[in-house]
Short mmCIF file of C-alpha atoms in Angstrom, two decimals:
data_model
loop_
_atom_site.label_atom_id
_atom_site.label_comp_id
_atom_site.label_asym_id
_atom_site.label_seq_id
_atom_site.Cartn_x
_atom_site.Cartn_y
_atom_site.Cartn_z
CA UNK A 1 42.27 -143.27 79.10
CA UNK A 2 38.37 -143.93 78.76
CA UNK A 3 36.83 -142.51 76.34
CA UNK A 4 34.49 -140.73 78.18
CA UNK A 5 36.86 -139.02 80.11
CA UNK A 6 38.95 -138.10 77.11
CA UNK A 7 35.66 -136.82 75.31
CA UNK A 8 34.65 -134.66 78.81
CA UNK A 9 38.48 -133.29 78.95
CA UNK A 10 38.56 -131.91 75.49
CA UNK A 11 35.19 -130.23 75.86
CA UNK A 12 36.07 -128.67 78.85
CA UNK A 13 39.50 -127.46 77.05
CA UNK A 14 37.22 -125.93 74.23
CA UNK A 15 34.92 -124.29 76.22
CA UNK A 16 37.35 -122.97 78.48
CA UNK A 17 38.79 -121.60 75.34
CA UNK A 18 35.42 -119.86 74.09
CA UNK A 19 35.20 -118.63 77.74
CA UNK A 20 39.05 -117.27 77.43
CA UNK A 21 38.68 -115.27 74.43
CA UNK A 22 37.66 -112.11 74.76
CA UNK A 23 34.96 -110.12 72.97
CA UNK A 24 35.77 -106.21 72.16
CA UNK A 25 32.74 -104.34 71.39
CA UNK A 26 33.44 -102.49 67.57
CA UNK A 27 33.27 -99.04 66.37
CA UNK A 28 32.27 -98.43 62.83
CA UNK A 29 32.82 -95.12 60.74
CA UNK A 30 30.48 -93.09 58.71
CA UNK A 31 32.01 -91.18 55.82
CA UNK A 32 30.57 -87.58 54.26
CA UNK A 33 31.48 -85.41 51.41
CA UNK A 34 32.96 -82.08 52.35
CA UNK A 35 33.56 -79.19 50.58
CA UNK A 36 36.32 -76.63 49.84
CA UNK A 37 38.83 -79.03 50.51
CA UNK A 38 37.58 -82.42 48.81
CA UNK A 39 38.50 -83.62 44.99
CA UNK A 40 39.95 -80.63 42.93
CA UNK A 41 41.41 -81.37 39.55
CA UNK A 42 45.18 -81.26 39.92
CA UNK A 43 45.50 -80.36 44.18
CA UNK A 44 46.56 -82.70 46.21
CA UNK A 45 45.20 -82.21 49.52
CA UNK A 46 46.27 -85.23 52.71
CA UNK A 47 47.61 -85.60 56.20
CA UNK A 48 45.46 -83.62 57.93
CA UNK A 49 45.85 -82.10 61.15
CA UNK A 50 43.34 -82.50 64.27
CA UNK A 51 40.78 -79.75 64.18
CA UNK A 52 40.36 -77.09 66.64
CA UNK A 53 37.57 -74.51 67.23
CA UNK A 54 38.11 -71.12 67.90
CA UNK A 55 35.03 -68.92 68.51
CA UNK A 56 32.21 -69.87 65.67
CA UNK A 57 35.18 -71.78 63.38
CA UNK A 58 36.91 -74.91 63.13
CA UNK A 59 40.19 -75.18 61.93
CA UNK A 60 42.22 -78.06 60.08
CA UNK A 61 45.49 -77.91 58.92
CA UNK A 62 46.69 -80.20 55.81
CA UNK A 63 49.94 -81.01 53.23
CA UNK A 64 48.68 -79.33 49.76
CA UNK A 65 50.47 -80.02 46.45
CA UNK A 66 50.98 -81.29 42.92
CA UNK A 67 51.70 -85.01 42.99
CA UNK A 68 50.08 -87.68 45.11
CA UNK A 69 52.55 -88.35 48.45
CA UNK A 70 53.66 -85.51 51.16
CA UNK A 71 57.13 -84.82 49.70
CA UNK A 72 56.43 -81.35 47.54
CA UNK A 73 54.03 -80.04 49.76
CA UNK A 74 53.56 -77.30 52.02
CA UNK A 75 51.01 -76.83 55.18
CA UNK A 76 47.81 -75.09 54.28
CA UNK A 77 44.43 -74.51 56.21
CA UNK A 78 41.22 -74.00 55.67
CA UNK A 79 38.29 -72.78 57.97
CA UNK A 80 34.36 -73.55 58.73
CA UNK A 81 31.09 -72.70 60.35
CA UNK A 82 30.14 -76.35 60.44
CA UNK A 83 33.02 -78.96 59.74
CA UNK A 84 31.48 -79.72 56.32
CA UNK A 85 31.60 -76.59 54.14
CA UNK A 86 34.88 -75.43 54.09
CA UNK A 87 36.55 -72.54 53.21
CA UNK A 88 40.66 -72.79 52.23
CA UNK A 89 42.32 -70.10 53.79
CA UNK A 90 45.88 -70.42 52.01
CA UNK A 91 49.08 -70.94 52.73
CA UNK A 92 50.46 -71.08 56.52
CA UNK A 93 54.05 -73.36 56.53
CA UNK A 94 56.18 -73.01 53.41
CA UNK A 95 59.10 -74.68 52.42
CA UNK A 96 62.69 -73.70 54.25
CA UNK A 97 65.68 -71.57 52.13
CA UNK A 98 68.03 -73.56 50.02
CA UNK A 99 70.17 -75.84 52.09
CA UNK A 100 67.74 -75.88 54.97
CA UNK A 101 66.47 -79.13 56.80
CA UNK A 102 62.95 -78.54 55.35
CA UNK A 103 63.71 -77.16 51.97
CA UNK A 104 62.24 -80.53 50.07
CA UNK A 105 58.63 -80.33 51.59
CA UNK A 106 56.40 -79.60 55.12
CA UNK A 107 53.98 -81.66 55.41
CA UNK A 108 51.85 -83.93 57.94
CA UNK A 109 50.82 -80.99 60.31
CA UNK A 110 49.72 -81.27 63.92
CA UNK A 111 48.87 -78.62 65.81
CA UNK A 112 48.66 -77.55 69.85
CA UNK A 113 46.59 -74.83 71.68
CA UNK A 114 49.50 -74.34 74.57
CA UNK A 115 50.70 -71.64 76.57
CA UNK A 116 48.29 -69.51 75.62
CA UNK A 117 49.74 -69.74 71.85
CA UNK A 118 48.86 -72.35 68.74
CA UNK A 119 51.71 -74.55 67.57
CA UNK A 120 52.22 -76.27 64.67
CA UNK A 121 54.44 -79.86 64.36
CA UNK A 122 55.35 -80.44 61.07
CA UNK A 123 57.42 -82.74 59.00
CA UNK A 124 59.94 -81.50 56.91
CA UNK A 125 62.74 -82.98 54.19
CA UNK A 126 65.92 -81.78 52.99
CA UNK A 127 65.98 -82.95 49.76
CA UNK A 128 62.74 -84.94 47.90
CA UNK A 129 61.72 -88.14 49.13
CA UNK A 130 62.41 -90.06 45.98
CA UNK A 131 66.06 -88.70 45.52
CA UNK A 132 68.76 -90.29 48.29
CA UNK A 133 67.93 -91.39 51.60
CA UNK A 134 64.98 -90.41 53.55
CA UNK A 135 65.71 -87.31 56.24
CA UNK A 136 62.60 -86.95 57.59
CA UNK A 137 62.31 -84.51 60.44
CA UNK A 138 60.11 -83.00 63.01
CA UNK A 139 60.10 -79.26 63.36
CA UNK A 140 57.34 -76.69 65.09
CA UNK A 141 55.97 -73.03 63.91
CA UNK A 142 54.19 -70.54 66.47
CA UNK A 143 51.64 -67.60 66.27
CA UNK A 144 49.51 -66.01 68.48
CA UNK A 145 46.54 -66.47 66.49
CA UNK A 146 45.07 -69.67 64.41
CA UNK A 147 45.48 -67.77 60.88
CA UNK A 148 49.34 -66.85 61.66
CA UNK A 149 51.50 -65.58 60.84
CA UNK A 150 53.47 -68.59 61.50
CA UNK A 151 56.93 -68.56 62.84
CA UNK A 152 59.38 -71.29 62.80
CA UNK A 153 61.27 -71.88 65.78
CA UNK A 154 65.21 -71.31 65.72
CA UNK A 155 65.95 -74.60 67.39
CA UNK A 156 64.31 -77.02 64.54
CA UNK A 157 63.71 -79.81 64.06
CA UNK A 158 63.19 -80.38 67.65
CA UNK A 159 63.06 -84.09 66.79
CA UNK A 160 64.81 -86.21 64.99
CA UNK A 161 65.47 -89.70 63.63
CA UNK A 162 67.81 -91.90 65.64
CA UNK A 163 71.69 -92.32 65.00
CA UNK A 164 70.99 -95.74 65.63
CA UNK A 165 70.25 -98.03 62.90
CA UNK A 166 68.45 -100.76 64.83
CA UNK A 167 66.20 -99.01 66.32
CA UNK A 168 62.74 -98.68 65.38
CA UNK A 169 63.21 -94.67 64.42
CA UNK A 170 66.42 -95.07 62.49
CA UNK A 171 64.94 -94.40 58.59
CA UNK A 172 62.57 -91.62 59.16
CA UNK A 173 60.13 -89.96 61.41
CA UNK A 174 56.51 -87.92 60.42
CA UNK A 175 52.90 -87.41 61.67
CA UNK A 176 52.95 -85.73 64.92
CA UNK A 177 50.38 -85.70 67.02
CA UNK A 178 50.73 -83.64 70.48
CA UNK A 179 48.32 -83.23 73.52
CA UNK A 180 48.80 -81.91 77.03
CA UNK A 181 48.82 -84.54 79.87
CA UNK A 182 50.27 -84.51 83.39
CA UNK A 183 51.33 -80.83 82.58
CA UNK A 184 53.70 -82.19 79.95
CA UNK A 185 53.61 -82.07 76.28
CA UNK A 186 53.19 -86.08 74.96
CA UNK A 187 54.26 -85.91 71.31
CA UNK A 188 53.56 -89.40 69.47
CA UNK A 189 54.79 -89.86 66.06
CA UNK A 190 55.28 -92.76 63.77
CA UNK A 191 58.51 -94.16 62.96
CA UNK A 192 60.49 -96.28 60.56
CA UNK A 193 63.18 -98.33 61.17
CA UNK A 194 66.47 -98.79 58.40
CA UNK A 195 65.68 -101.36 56.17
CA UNK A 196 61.54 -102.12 56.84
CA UNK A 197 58.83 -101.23 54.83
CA UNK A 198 56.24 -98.71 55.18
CA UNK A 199 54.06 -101.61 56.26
CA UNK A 200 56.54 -101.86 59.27
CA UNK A 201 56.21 -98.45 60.66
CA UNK A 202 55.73 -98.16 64.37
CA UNK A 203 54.92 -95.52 67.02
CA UNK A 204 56.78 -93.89 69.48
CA UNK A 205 56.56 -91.07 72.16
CA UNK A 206 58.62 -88.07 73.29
CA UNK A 207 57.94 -85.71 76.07
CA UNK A 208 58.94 -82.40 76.52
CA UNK A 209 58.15 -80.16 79.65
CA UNK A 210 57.37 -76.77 77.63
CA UNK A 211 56.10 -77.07 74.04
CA UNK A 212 59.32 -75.63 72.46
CA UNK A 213 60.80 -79.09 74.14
CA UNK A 214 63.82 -79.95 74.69
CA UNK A 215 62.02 -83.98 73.76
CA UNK A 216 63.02 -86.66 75.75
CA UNK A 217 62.69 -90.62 73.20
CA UNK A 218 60.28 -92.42 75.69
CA UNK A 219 62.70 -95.62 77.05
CA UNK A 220 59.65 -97.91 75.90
CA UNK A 221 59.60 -96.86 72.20
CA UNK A 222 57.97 -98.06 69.98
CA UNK A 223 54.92 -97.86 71.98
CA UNK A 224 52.75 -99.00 69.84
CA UNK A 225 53.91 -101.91 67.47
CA UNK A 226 52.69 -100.76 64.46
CA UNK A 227 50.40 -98.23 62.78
CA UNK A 228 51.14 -95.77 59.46
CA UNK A 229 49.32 -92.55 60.71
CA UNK A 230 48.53 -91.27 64.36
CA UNK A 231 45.24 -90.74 65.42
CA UNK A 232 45.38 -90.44 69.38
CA UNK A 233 43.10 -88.43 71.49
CA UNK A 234 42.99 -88.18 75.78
CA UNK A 235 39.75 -90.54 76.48
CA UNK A 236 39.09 -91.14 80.22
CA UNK A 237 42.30 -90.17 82.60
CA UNK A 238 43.96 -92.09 79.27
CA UNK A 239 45.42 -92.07 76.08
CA UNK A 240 43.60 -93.72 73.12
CA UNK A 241 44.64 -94.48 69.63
CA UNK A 242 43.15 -95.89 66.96
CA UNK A 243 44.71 -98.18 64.84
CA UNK A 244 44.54 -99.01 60.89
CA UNK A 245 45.78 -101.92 58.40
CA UNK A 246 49.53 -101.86 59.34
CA UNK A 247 51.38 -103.85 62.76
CA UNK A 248 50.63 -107.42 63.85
CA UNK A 249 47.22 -109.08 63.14
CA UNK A 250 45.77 -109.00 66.80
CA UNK A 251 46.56 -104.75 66.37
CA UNK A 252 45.20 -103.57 63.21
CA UNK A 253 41.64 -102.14 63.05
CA UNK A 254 41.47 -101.58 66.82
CA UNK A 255 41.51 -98.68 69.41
CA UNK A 256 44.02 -99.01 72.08
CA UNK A 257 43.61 -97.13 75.36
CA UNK A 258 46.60 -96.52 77.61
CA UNK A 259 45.71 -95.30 81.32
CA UNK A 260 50.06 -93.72 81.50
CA UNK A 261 49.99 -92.68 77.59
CA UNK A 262 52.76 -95.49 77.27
CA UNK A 263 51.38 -99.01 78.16
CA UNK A 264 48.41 -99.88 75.58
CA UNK A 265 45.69 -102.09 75.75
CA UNK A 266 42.86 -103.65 73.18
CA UNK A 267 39.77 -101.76 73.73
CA UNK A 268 37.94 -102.27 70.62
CA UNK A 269 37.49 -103.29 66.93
CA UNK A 270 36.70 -100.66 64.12
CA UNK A 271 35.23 -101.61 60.89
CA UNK A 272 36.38 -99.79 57.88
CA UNK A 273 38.32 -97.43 59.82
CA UNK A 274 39.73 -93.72 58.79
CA UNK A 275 42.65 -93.11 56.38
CA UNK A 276 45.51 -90.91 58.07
CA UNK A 277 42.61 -88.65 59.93
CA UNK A 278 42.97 -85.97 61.99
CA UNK A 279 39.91 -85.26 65.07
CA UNK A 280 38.51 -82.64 67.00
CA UNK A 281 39.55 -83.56 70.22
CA UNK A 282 39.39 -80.30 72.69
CA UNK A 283 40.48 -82.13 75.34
CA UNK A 284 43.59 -83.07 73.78
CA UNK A 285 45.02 -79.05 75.34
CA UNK A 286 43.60 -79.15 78.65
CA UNK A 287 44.99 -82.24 80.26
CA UNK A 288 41.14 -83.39 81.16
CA UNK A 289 41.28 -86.43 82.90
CA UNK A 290 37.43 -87.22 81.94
CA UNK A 291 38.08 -86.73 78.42
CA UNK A 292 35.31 -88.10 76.06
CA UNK A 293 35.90 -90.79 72.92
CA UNK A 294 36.10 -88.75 69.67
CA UNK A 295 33.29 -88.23 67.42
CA UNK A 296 34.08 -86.99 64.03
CA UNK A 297 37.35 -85.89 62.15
CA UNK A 298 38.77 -85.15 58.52
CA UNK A 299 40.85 -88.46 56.44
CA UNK A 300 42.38 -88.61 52.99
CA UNK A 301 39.43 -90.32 50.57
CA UNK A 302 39.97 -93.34 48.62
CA UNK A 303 40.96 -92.17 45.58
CA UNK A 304 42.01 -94.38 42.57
CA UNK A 305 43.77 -94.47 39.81
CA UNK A 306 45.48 -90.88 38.84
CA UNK A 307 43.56 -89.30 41.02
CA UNK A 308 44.70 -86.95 43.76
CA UNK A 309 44.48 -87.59 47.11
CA UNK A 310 41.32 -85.09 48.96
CA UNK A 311 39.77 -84.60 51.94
CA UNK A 312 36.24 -85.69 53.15
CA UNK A 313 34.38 -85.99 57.22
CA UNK A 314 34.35 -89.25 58.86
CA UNK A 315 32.27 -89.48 62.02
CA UNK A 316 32.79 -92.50 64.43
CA UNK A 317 29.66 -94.46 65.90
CA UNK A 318 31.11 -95.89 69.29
CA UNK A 319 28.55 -98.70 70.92
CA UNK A 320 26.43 -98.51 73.59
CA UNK A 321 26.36 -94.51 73.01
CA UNK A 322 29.85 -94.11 74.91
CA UNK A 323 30.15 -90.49 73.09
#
């Protein structure tokens, strides 16, 4: 071949490339110190719920106890004016009796405005997390106002890890996140499959026609190939999640966007992105289909060494002013 022609064919190839690849515009995340809930000498506070408002307050929900992970926790809340100074309200899920399904710990709360009610997801153990097998569940508590009482339903967990051991869900499921589309309830959650590492968790989708379920396993699970900790939110007539340090390289640090809620799509990159937040998302209980991106939430804070996990703001910067 002549040269020339050779040389003009591989530029064309690498410029056709360039042309190919495709840009994603990036969000970046701004963290600020809270109070109420943030570093507290021996209180562990993580996994916190999306916020809601009701009236002049916001609400977040959270796993609060003595050692570092989820598994000897319960599900407190705390209230504010603001979204930075808050107030901890107490306890609102406690552990099950002896011999129950969530006698070990509740943790990783997610809650619902539905039906003219609040509802609480929660995760809940048997037995602690260290000792045997995992049995992570998925169970859900009702009350007819934000500060309880809470009631646990009588047909929990009303989701549970699969029978099967090859698929994705087998080990464990946790981290519910719930929103209202199509008049359904869309329940993501993240889950494990036997024999992977928490580096391999994925996330999956069950739908339920009335919040108390029964939930239907989407067919297309896992729908997302990767992620440790939900953080979806209705954006457009869409789903969107964003994604953090764990699935396949061309997923993590991204937000996906999904126009069914099952099928997801690159949207955009995120720099530095949140650990295991929860967001006020409003939208996420009225089935909007104009929903806005999200603009500010509560994640665990880096913490090192012995220190406990807490709670601090992080407030996401999305370009070109799309909030």
């Amino acid at each position: 071949m002549n040269p020339i022609t050779l040389i003009s064919l591989l530029l064309c190839a690498f410029y056709t490339s360039i042309a190919s690849a495709q840009v994603f515009p990036t969000v970046t995340v701004k963290r600020i110190p809270i109070s109420g809930i943030g570093i507290e000498e021996g209180v562990c506070r993580r996994d916190p719920s999306d916020i809601i408002q009701v009236d002049d307050r916001y609400y977040i929900w959270y796993s609060r106890g003595p050692i570092k992970s989820g598994y000897n926790a319960t599900v407190w809340y705390a209230t504010s004016p603001d979204g930075i100074e808050w107030t901890e309200q107490g306890q609102a899920i406690g552990k099950g009796e002896a011999g129950a399904w969530d006698f070990g710990s509740v943790f990783t709360p997610g809650i619902l405005i539905a039906e003219d009610r609040y509802w609480l997801f929660y995760t809940g153990t048997s037995h602690p997390f260290q000792q045997g097998m995992p049995d992570s569940k998925i169970g859900l508590a009702v009350a007819d106002s934000p500060d309880g009482p809470w009631q646990k339903l009588s047909n929990n967990p009303i989701l549970r890890n699969s029978d099967n051991i090859d698929d994705f869900d087998s080990l464990l499921i946790d981290d519910s996140c719930a929103m209202i589309r199509d008049g359904k309830i869309f329940l993501y959650y993240k889950g494990r499959q036997f024999g992977r590492s928490p580096h391999e968790t994925k996330m999956g989708l069950a739908v339920a026609r009335s919040v108390q379920g029964p939930y239907q396993k989407h067919k297309s699970n896992p729908v997302i190939q990767g992620n440790h900790a939900i953080l979806n939110w209705p954006q457009g007539k869409g789903v969107a999640a964003m994604i953090g340090v764990t699935g396949p390289e061309d997923l993590k640090n991204s937000v996906q966007h999904s126009e069914d809620g099952v099928h997801f799509a690159k949207t955009h990159n995120v720099i530095d992105g949140p650990r295991a937040a929860g967001s006020y998302r409003p939208d996420a209980f009225t089935g909007s289909l104009k929903a806005e991106p999200i603009s500010w939430g509560i994640e665990i804070g880096k913490h090192h060494g012995n220190q406990l996990p807490y709670l601090e703001r992080v407030e996401f910067q999305w370009p070109g002013n799309q909030h």
